[in-house]
Amino acid sequence: AQRVTQPEKLLSVFKGAPVELKCNYSYSGSPELFWYVQYSRQRLQLLLRHISRESIKGFTADLNKGETSFHLKKPFAQEEDSAMYYCALAGGYQKVTFGTGTKLQVIP
Amino acid sequence: DVKVTQSSRYLVKRTGEKVFLECVQDMDHENMFWYRQDPGLGLRLIYFSYDVKMKEKGDIPEGYSVSREKKERFSLILESASTNQTSMYLCASSLVSGGARNEQFFGPGTRLTVL
């Protein structure tokens, strides 16, 4: 079975402060991990995936297989980062499992 | 630019009605998915399809069925709507190359209310 855990429902940070959205996973094989984002009144969209190892909008995420984590980080939060963030795991051939989501609120 | 469209943004139905939610994608994607999105529960997979006329159950298929007669269209059917099926329904599609490891493209969602 594959599982994704996002322990925080809401994360509030001040503008300019560092951000870390936590994601832990459970999967016996070699997973692929994603972060999706949903801005207010917009559709869910891919933010980044671990295999591409790139930074998108200043966000990065490193897959830590030892700790089975894929935390999303940004050194300086911006107001436009306020959104709902979902961690997702692709394990089996077709199935993707999403976490429960973390709402990021950046306070001006 | 990938476009995934859903037939309705808002839908209100009565308990016991049969409900059809339609999803169309225009990028020739093989995979299509139906999720429901609920606060505190995240996205939960209802059904997915990796080819025409093929379907696989997701994590919460009970009370739902699906139909994929054409590659671009994936329908979610609530045979007899119940109040606990009030939710936001999201459709998504992706390429089959690499299977589920490809980016999913989402529709705008249908907010269904069952009275």
PDB file of C-alpha atoms in Angstrom:
ATOM      1  CA  ALA A   1       0.000   0.000   0.000  1.00  0.00           C
ATOM      2  CA  GLN A   2       1.140   3.517  -0.657  1.00  0.00           C
ATOM      3  CA  ARG A   3       0.432   6.388   1.674  1.00  0.00           C
ATOM      4  CA  VAL A   4       1.244  10.096   1.857  1.00  0.00           C
ATOM      5  CA  THR A   5       1.126  12.077   5.089  1.00  0.00           C
ATOM      6  CA  GLN A   6       1.024  15.847   5.338  1.00  0.00           C
ATOM      7  CA  PRO A   7       0.903  16.542   9.058  1.00  0.00           C
ATOM      8  CA  GLU A   8      -0.047  20.226   8.895  1.00  0.00           C
ATOM      9  CA  LYS A   9      -3.470  21.360   7.739  1.00  0.00           C
ATOM     10  CA  LEU A  10      -2.485  25.011   7.967  1.00  0.00           C
ATOM     11  CA  LEU A  11       0.871  26.716   7.968  1.00  0.00           C
ATOM     12  CA  SER A  12       1.051  30.452   8.588  1.00  0.00           C
ATOM     13  CA  VAL A  13       4.288  32.340   7.993  1.00  0.00           C
ATOM     14  CA  PHE A  14       5.238  35.978   7.610  1.00  0.00           C
ATOM     15  CA  LYS A  15       6.328  37.364   4.285  1.00  0.00           C
ATOM     16  CA  GLY A  16      10.064  36.894   3.906  1.00  0.00           C
ATOM     17  CA  ALA A  17      10.232  34.012   6.378  1.00  0.00           C
ATOM     18  CA  PRO A  18      11.359  30.532   5.349  1.00  0.00           C
ATOM     19  CA  VAL A  19       8.741  27.956   4.469  1.00  0.00           C
ATOM     20  CA  GLU A  20       8.817  24.210   4.921  1.00  0.00           C
ATOM     21  CA  LEU A  21       5.798  22.093   4.036  1.00  0.00           C
ATOM     22  CA  LYS A  22       6.221  18.571   5.323  1.00  0.00           C
ATOM     23  CA  CYS A  23       5.481  15.383   3.412  1.00  0.00           C
ATOM     24  CA  ASN A  24       6.206  11.823   4.462  1.00  0.00           C
ATOM     25  CA  TYR A  25       5.416   8.760   2.419  1.00  0.00           C
ATOM     26  CA  SER A  26       5.106   5.036   2.747  1.00  0.00           C
ATOM     27  CA  TYR A  27       5.898   2.824  -0.222  1.00  0.00           C
ATOM     28  CA  SER A  28       7.919  -0.350  -0.495  1.00  0.00           C
ATOM     29  CA  GLY A  29       9.329   0.275  -3.959  1.00  0.00           C
ATOM     30  CA  SER A  30      10.930   3.235  -5.652  1.00  0.00           C
ATOM     31  CA  PRO A  31       8.388   6.052  -5.716  1.00  0.00           C
ATOM     32  CA  GLU A  32       8.112   9.205  -7.686  1.00  0.00           C
ATOM     33  CA  LEU A  33       7.067  12.229  -5.652  1.00  0.00           C
ATOM     34  CA  PHE A  34       5.299  15.399  -6.723  1.00  0.00           C
ATOM     35  CA  TRP A  35       4.087  18.651  -5.253  1.00  0.00           C
ATOM     36  CA  TYR A  36       0.882  20.079  -6.671  1.00  0.00           C
ATOM     37  CA  VAL A  37      -0.488  23.528  -5.870  1.00  0.00           C
ATOM     38  CA  GLN A  38      -3.941  25.052  -6.032  1.00  0.00           C
ATOM     39  CA  TYR A  39      -4.176  28.830  -5.920  1.00  0.00           C
ATOM     40  CA  SER A  40      -7.454  30.468  -5.042  1.00  0.00           C
ATOM     41  CA  ARG A  41     -10.055  29.951  -7.779  1.00  0.00           C
ATOM     42  CA  GLN A  42      -7.564  28.132 -10.003  1.00  0.00           C
ATOM     43  CA  ARG A  43      -7.220  24.514 -10.953  1.00  0.00           C
ATOM     44  CA  LEU A  44      -4.769  22.135  -9.357  1.00  0.00           C
ATOM     45  CA  GLN A  45      -1.430  22.160 -11.139  1.00  0.00           C
ATOM     46  CA  LEU A  46       1.971  20.577 -10.859  1.00  0.00           C
ATOM     47  CA  LEU A  47       4.542  22.616  -8.947  1.00  0.00           C
ATOM     48  CA  LEU A  48       7.506  20.282  -9.105  1.00  0.00           C
ATOM     49  CA  ARG A  49       8.543  16.652  -9.195  1.00  0.00           C
ATOM     50  CA  HIS A  50      11.584  15.104  -7.553  1.00  0.00           C
ATOM     51  CA  ILE A  51      12.924  13.493 -10.708  1.00  0.00           C
ATOM     52  CA  SER A  52      13.445  16.850 -12.433  1.00  0.00           C
ATOM     53  CA  ARG A  53      15.440  18.301  -9.526  1.00  0.00           C
ATOM     54  CA  GLU A  54      14.530  21.842 -10.430  1.00  0.00           C
ATOM     55  CA  SER A  55      13.442  24.907  -8.508  1.00  0.00           C
ATOM     56  CA  ILE A  56      10.051  26.318  -9.419  1.00  0.00           C
ATOM     57  CA  LYS A  57       8.965  29.739  -8.127  1.00  0.00           C
ATOM     58  CA  GLY A  58      11.800  29.488  -5.615  1.00  0.00           C
ATOM     59  CA  PHE A  59      10.547  26.183  -4.202  1.00  0.00           C
ATOM     60  CA  THR A  60      12.693  23.080  -3.924  1.00  0.00           C
ATOM     61  CA  ALA A  61      12.052  19.588  -2.598  1.00  0.00           C
ATOM     62  CA  ASP A  62      14.541  16.829  -1.933  1.00  0.00           C
ATOM     63  CA  LEU A  63      13.625  13.186  -1.761  1.00  0.00           C
ATOM     64  CA  ASN A  64      15.066  11.654   1.396  1.00  0.00           C
ATOM     65  CA  LYS A  65      14.641   7.910   1.073  1.00  0.00           C
ATOM     66  CA  GLY A  66      16.092   7.243   4.514  1.00  0.00           C
ATOM     67  CA  GLU A  67      13.495   9.408   6.221  1.00  0.00           C
ATOM     68  CA  THR A  68      10.855   8.717   3.519  1.00  0.00           C
ATOM     69  CA  SER A  69      10.248  12.433   3.210  1.00  0.00           C
ATOM     70  CA  PHE A  70       9.793  14.967   0.435  1.00  0.00           C
ATOM     71  CA  HIS A  71       9.496  18.305   2.197  1.00  0.00           C
ATOM     72  CA  LEU A  72       8.839  21.455   0.155  1.00  0.00           C
ATOM     73  CA  LYS A  73      11.018  24.435   1.003  1.00  0.00           C
ATOM     74  CA  LYS A  74      11.379  28.064   0.086  1.00  0.00           C
ATOM     75  CA  PRO A  75      13.842  30.425   1.756  1.00  0.00           C
ATOM     76  CA  PHE A  76      11.674  33.569   1.592  1.00  0.00           C
ATOM     77  CA  ALA A  77       7.893  33.353   1.443  1.00  0.00           C
ATOM     78  CA  GLN A  78       5.943  35.699  -0.816  1.00  0.00           C
ATOM     79  CA  GLU A  79       2.280  36.652  -0.504  1.00  0.00           C
ATOM     80  CA  GLU A  80       1.556  35.024  -3.859  1.00  0.00           C
ATOM     81  CA  ASP A  81       2.682  31.686  -2.400  1.00  0.00           C
ATOM     82  CA  SER A  82      -0.518  31.500  -0.367  1.00  0.00           C
ATOM     83  CA  ALA A  83      -2.305  28.417  -1.673  1.00  0.00           C
ATOM     84  CA  MET A  84      -3.188  24.812  -0.976  1.00  0.00           C
ATOM     85  CA  TYR A  85      -0.286  22.417  -1.455  1.00  0.00           C
ATOM     86  CA  TYR A  86      -0.605  18.689  -2.025  1.00  0.00           C
ATOM     87  CA  CYS A  87       2.146  16.121  -1.906  1.00  0.00           C
ATOM     88  CA  ALA A  88       1.590  13.132  -4.210  1.00  0.00           C
ATOM     89  CA  LEU A  89       3.211   9.762  -4.717  1.00  0.00           C
ATOM     90  CA  ALA A  90       3.239   7.659  -7.869  1.00  0.00           C
ATOM     91  CA  GLY A  91       4.044   4.119  -6.903  1.00  0.00           C
ATOM     92  CA  GLY A  92       2.255   1.505  -8.922  1.00  0.00           C
ATOM     93  CA  TYR A  93       2.062   1.833 -12.682  1.00  0.00           C
ATOM     94  CA  GLN A  94      -1.037   3.971 -12.881  1.00  0.00           C
ATOM     95  CA  LYS A  95      -2.066   5.010  -9.424  1.00  0.00           C
ATOM     96  CA  VAL A  96      -1.239   8.300  -7.732  1.00  0.00           C
ATOM     97  CA  THR A  97      -1.916   8.885  -4.041  1.00  0.00           C
ATOM     98  CA  PHE A  98      -2.336  12.416  -2.742  1.00  0.00           C
ATOM     99  CA  GLY A  99      -1.886  13.703   0.772  1.00  0.00           C
ATOM    100  CA  THR A 100      -4.533  15.620   2.662  1.00  0.00           C
ATOM    101  CA  GLY A 101      -3.015  18.960   1.746  1.00  0.00           C
ATOM    102  CA  THR A 102      -1.507  21.896   3.620  1.00  0.00           C
ATOM    103  CA  LYS A 103      -2.874  25.385   3.333  1.00  0.00           C
ATOM    104  CA  LEU A 104      -0.067  27.915   3.276  1.00  0.00           C
ATOM    105  CA  GLN A 105      -0.968  31.369   4.464  1.00  0.00           C
ATOM    106  CA  VAL A 106       1.648  34.080   3.997  1.00  0.00           C
ATOM    107  CA  ILE A 107       1.000  37.037   6.259  1.00  0.00           C
ATOM    108  CA  PRO A 108       2.006  40.439   4.837  1.00  0.00           C
TER     109      PRO A 108
ATOM    110  CA  ASP B   1      -1.632  23.862 -23.785  1.00  0.00           C
ATOM    111  CA  VAL B   2      -3.459  20.928 -22.234  1.00  0.00           C
ATOM    112  CA  LYS B   3      -7.098  21.526 -21.678  1.00  0.00           C
ATOM    113  CA  VAL B   4      -9.230  19.392 -19.406  1.00  0.00           C
ATOM    114  CA  THR B   5     -12.828  20.512 -19.247  1.00  0.00           C
ATOM    115  CA  GLN B   6     -15.678  19.396 -17.028  1.00  0.00           C
ATOM    116  CA  SER B   7     -19.291  19.704 -18.054  1.00  0.00           C
ATOM    117  CA  SER B   8     -20.501  21.699 -15.059  1.00  0.00           C
ATOM    118  CA  ARG B   9     -18.905  23.925 -12.433  1.00  0.00           C
ATOM    119  CA  TYR B  10     -21.842  23.603 -10.060  1.00  0.00           C
ATOM    120  CA  LEU B  11     -24.509  20.930  -9.852  1.00  0.00           C
ATOM    121  CA  VAL B  12     -27.390  20.437  -7.422  1.00  0.00           C
ATOM    122  CA  LYS B  13     -29.188  17.099  -7.357  1.00  0.00           C
ATOM    123  CA  ARG B  14     -31.643  15.301  -5.131  1.00  0.00           C
ATOM    124  CA  THR B  15     -31.047  12.112  -3.188  1.00  0.00           C
ATOM    125  CA  GLY B  16     -31.631   9.074  -5.370  1.00  0.00           C
ATOM    126  CA  GLU B  17     -31.082  10.825  -8.694  1.00  0.00           C
ATOM    127  CA  LYS B  18     -28.693   9.421 -11.252  1.00  0.00           C
ATOM    128  CA  VAL B  19     -25.901  11.916 -11.867  1.00  0.00           C
ATOM    129  CA  PHE B  20     -23.483  12.151 -14.782  1.00  0.00           C
ATOM    130  CA  LEU B  21     -20.247  14.136 -14.584  1.00  0.00           C
ATOM    131  CA  GLU B  22     -18.444  14.538 -17.869  1.00  0.00           C
ATOM    132  CA  CYS B  23     -14.768  15.202 -18.505  1.00  0.00           C
ATOM    133  CA  VAL B  24     -13.086  15.897 -21.826  1.00  0.00           C
ATOM    134  CA  GLN B  25      -9.388  16.347 -22.589  1.00  0.00           C
ATOM    135  CA  ASP B  26      -7.937  17.535 -25.866  1.00  0.00           C
ATOM    136  CA  MET B  27      -4.337  16.319 -25.668  1.00  0.00           C
ATOM    137  CA  ASP B  28      -4.745  12.697 -26.672  1.00  0.00           C
ATOM    138  CA  HIS B  29      -3.847  11.482 -23.168  1.00  0.00           C
ATOM    139  CA  GLU B  30      -4.348   7.798 -22.492  1.00  0.00           C
ATOM    140  CA  ASN B  31      -4.845   8.060 -18.720  1.00  0.00           C
ATOM    141  CA  MET B  32      -7.839   9.712 -17.158  1.00  0.00           C
ATOM    142  CA  PHE B  33      -8.783   9.963 -13.493  1.00  0.00           C
ATOM    143  CA  TRP B  34     -11.677  10.964 -11.254  1.00  0.00           C
ATOM    144  CA  TYR B  35     -11.010  12.284  -7.744  1.00  0.00           C
ATOM    145  CA  ARG B  36     -13.113  13.801  -5.060  1.00  0.00           C
ATOM    146  CA  GLN B  37     -11.677  16.632  -3.026  1.00  0.00           C
ATOM    147  CA  ASP B  38     -12.884  17.170   0.528  1.00  0.00           C
ATOM    148  CA  PRO B  39     -11.466  19.487   3.226  1.00  0.00           C
ATOM    149  CA  GLY B  40      -9.191  17.596   5.540  1.00  0.00           C
ATOM    150  CA  LEU B  41      -9.246  14.498   3.351  1.00  0.00           C
ATOM    151  CA  GLY B  42      -7.369  15.797   0.339  1.00  0.00           C
ATOM    152  CA  LEU B  43      -7.824  14.164  -3.055  1.00  0.00           C
ATOM    153  CA  ARG B  44      -9.091  10.617  -3.101  1.00  0.00           C
ATOM    154  CA  LEU B  45      -9.051   8.539  -6.266  1.00  0.00           C
ATOM    155  CA  ILE B  46     -12.432   7.149  -7.286  1.00  0.00           C
ATOM    156  CA  TYR B  47     -11.658   5.492 -10.620  1.00  0.00           C
ATOM    157  CA  PHE B  48      -9.106   5.734 -13.367  1.00  0.00           C
ATOM    158  CA  SER B  49      -8.821   4.569 -16.937  1.00  0.00           C
ATOM    159  CA  TYR B  50      -5.703   3.867 -18.960  1.00  0.00           C
ATOM    160  CA  ASP B  51      -7.417   3.143 -22.259  1.00  0.00           C
ATOM    161  CA  VAL B  52     -10.768   3.242 -23.985  1.00  0.00           C
ATOM    162  CA  LYS B  53     -13.242   0.880 -22.307  1.00  0.00           C
ATOM    163  CA  MET B  54     -10.705   0.103 -19.579  1.00  0.00           C
ATOM    164  CA  LYS B  55     -11.238   1.111 -15.961  1.00  0.00           C
ATOM    165  CA  GLU B  56      -9.675   0.453 -12.614  1.00  0.00           C
ATOM    166  CA  LYS B  57     -11.064   1.080  -9.153  1.00  0.00           C
ATOM    167  CA  GLY B  58      -9.351   3.641  -7.038  1.00  0.00           C
ATOM    168  CA  ASP B  59      -9.527   4.014  -3.264  1.00  0.00           C
ATOM    169  CA  ILE B  60     -13.212   4.930  -2.924  1.00  0.00           C
ATOM    170  CA  PRO B  61     -15.211   3.423  -5.817  1.00  0.00           C
ATOM    171  CA  GLU B  62     -18.323   2.534  -3.829  1.00  0.00           C
ATOM    172  CA  GLY B  63     -21.420   4.285  -5.133  1.00  0.00           C
ATOM    173  CA  TYR B  64     -19.721   5.323  -8.371  1.00  0.00           C
ATOM    174  CA  SER B  65     -19.200   3.912 -11.834  1.00  0.00           C
ATOM    175  CA  VAL B  66     -17.388   5.224 -14.898  1.00  0.00           C
ATOM    176  CA  SER B  67     -17.538   5.050 -18.649  1.00  0.00           C
ATOM    177  CA  ARG B  68     -14.871   5.604 -21.258  1.00  0.00           C
ATOM    178  CA  GLU B  69     -16.215   5.043 -24.750  1.00  0.00           C
ATOM    179  CA  LYS B  70     -13.886   7.528 -26.433  1.00  0.00           C
ATOM    180  CA  LYS B  71     -10.296   8.359 -25.646  1.00  0.00           C
ATOM    181  CA  GLU B  72     -10.990  12.008 -24.908  1.00  0.00           C
ATOM    182  CA  ARG B  73     -14.020  11.522 -22.664  1.00  0.00           C
ATOM    183  CA  PHE B  74     -14.317  10.018 -19.196  1.00  0.00           C
ATOM    184  CA  SER B  75     -17.650  10.031 -17.400  1.00  0.00           C
ATOM    185  CA  LEU B  76     -18.339   9.567 -13.708  1.00  0.00           C
ATOM    186  CA  ILE B  77     -21.761   8.201 -12.808  1.00  0.00           C
ATOM    187  CA  LEU B  78     -23.476   8.324  -9.459  1.00  0.00           C
ATOM    188  CA  GLU B  79     -26.136   5.623  -9.811  1.00  0.00           C
ATOM    189  CA  SER B  80     -28.214   6.873  -6.895  1.00  0.00           C
ATOM    190  CA  ALA B  81     -26.881  10.079  -5.401  1.00  0.00           C
ATOM    191  CA  SER B  82     -26.633  10.354  -1.644  1.00  0.00           C
ATOM    192  CA  THR B  83     -25.891  13.315   0.608  1.00  0.00           C
ATOM    193  CA  ASN B  84     -22.470  11.926   1.506  1.00  0.00           C
ATOM    194  CA  GLN B  85     -21.490  12.313  -2.137  1.00  0.00           C
ATOM    195  CA  THR B  86     -21.686  16.084  -1.836  1.00  0.00           C
ATOM    196  CA  SER B  87     -18.172  17.112  -2.769  1.00  0.00           C
ATOM    197  CA  MET B  88     -15.842  18.717  -5.305  1.00  0.00           C
ATOM    198  CA  TYR B  89     -15.093  16.318  -8.147  1.00  0.00           C
ATOM    199  CA  LEU B  90     -11.874  16.696 -10.113  1.00  0.00           C
ATOM    200  CA  CYS B  91     -11.014  15.071 -13.398  1.00  0.00           C
ATOM    201  CA  ALA B  92      -7.417  14.690 -14.557  1.00  0.00           C
ATOM    202  CA  SER B  93      -5.511  13.238 -17.483  1.00  0.00           C
ATOM    203  CA  SER B  94      -1.929  12.224 -18.196  1.00  0.00           C
ATOM    204  CA  LEU B  95       0.213  10.570 -20.829  1.00  0.00           C
ATOM    205  CA  VAL B  96       0.714   6.835 -20.531  1.00  0.00           C
ATOM    206  CA  SER B  97       4.446   6.954 -21.142  1.00  0.00           C
ATOM    207  CA  GLY B  98       5.870   6.078 -17.764  1.00  0.00           C
ATOM    208  CA  GLY B  99       2.377   5.418 -16.530  1.00  0.00           C
ATOM    209  CA  ALA B 100       1.294   7.307 -13.464  1.00  0.00           C
ATOM    210  CA  ARG B 101       4.673   8.877 -13.134  1.00  0.00           C
ATOM    211  CA  ASN B 102       3.682  11.596 -15.556  1.00  0.00           C
ATOM    212  CA  GLU B 103       2.261  14.969 -14.629  1.00  0.00           C
ATOM    213  CA  GLN B 104      -1.504  14.998 -14.238  1.00  0.00           C
ATOM    214  CA  PHE B 105      -3.488  17.863 -15.768  1.00  0.00           C
ATOM    215  CA  PHE B 106      -6.618  18.771 -13.883  1.00  0.00           C
ATOM    216  CA  GLY B 107      -9.975  20.149 -14.842  1.00  0.00           C
ATOM    217  CA  PRO B 108     -11.589  23.073 -12.991  1.00  0.00           C
ATOM    218  CA  GLY B 109     -13.763  20.788 -10.872  1.00  0.00           C
ATOM    219  CA  THR B 110     -17.484  20.230 -10.426  1.00  0.00           C
ATOM    220  CA  ARG B 111     -18.996  21.132  -7.095  1.00  0.00           C
ATOM    221  CA  LEU B 112     -21.839  18.696  -6.563  1.00  0.00           C
ATOM    222  CA  THR B 113     -24.440  19.224  -3.876  1.00  0.00           C
ATOM    223  CA  VAL B 114     -26.873  16.416  -3.130  1.00  0.00           C
ATOM    224  CA  LEU B 115     -29.956  17.504  -1.206  1.00  0.00           C
TER     225      LEU B 115
END
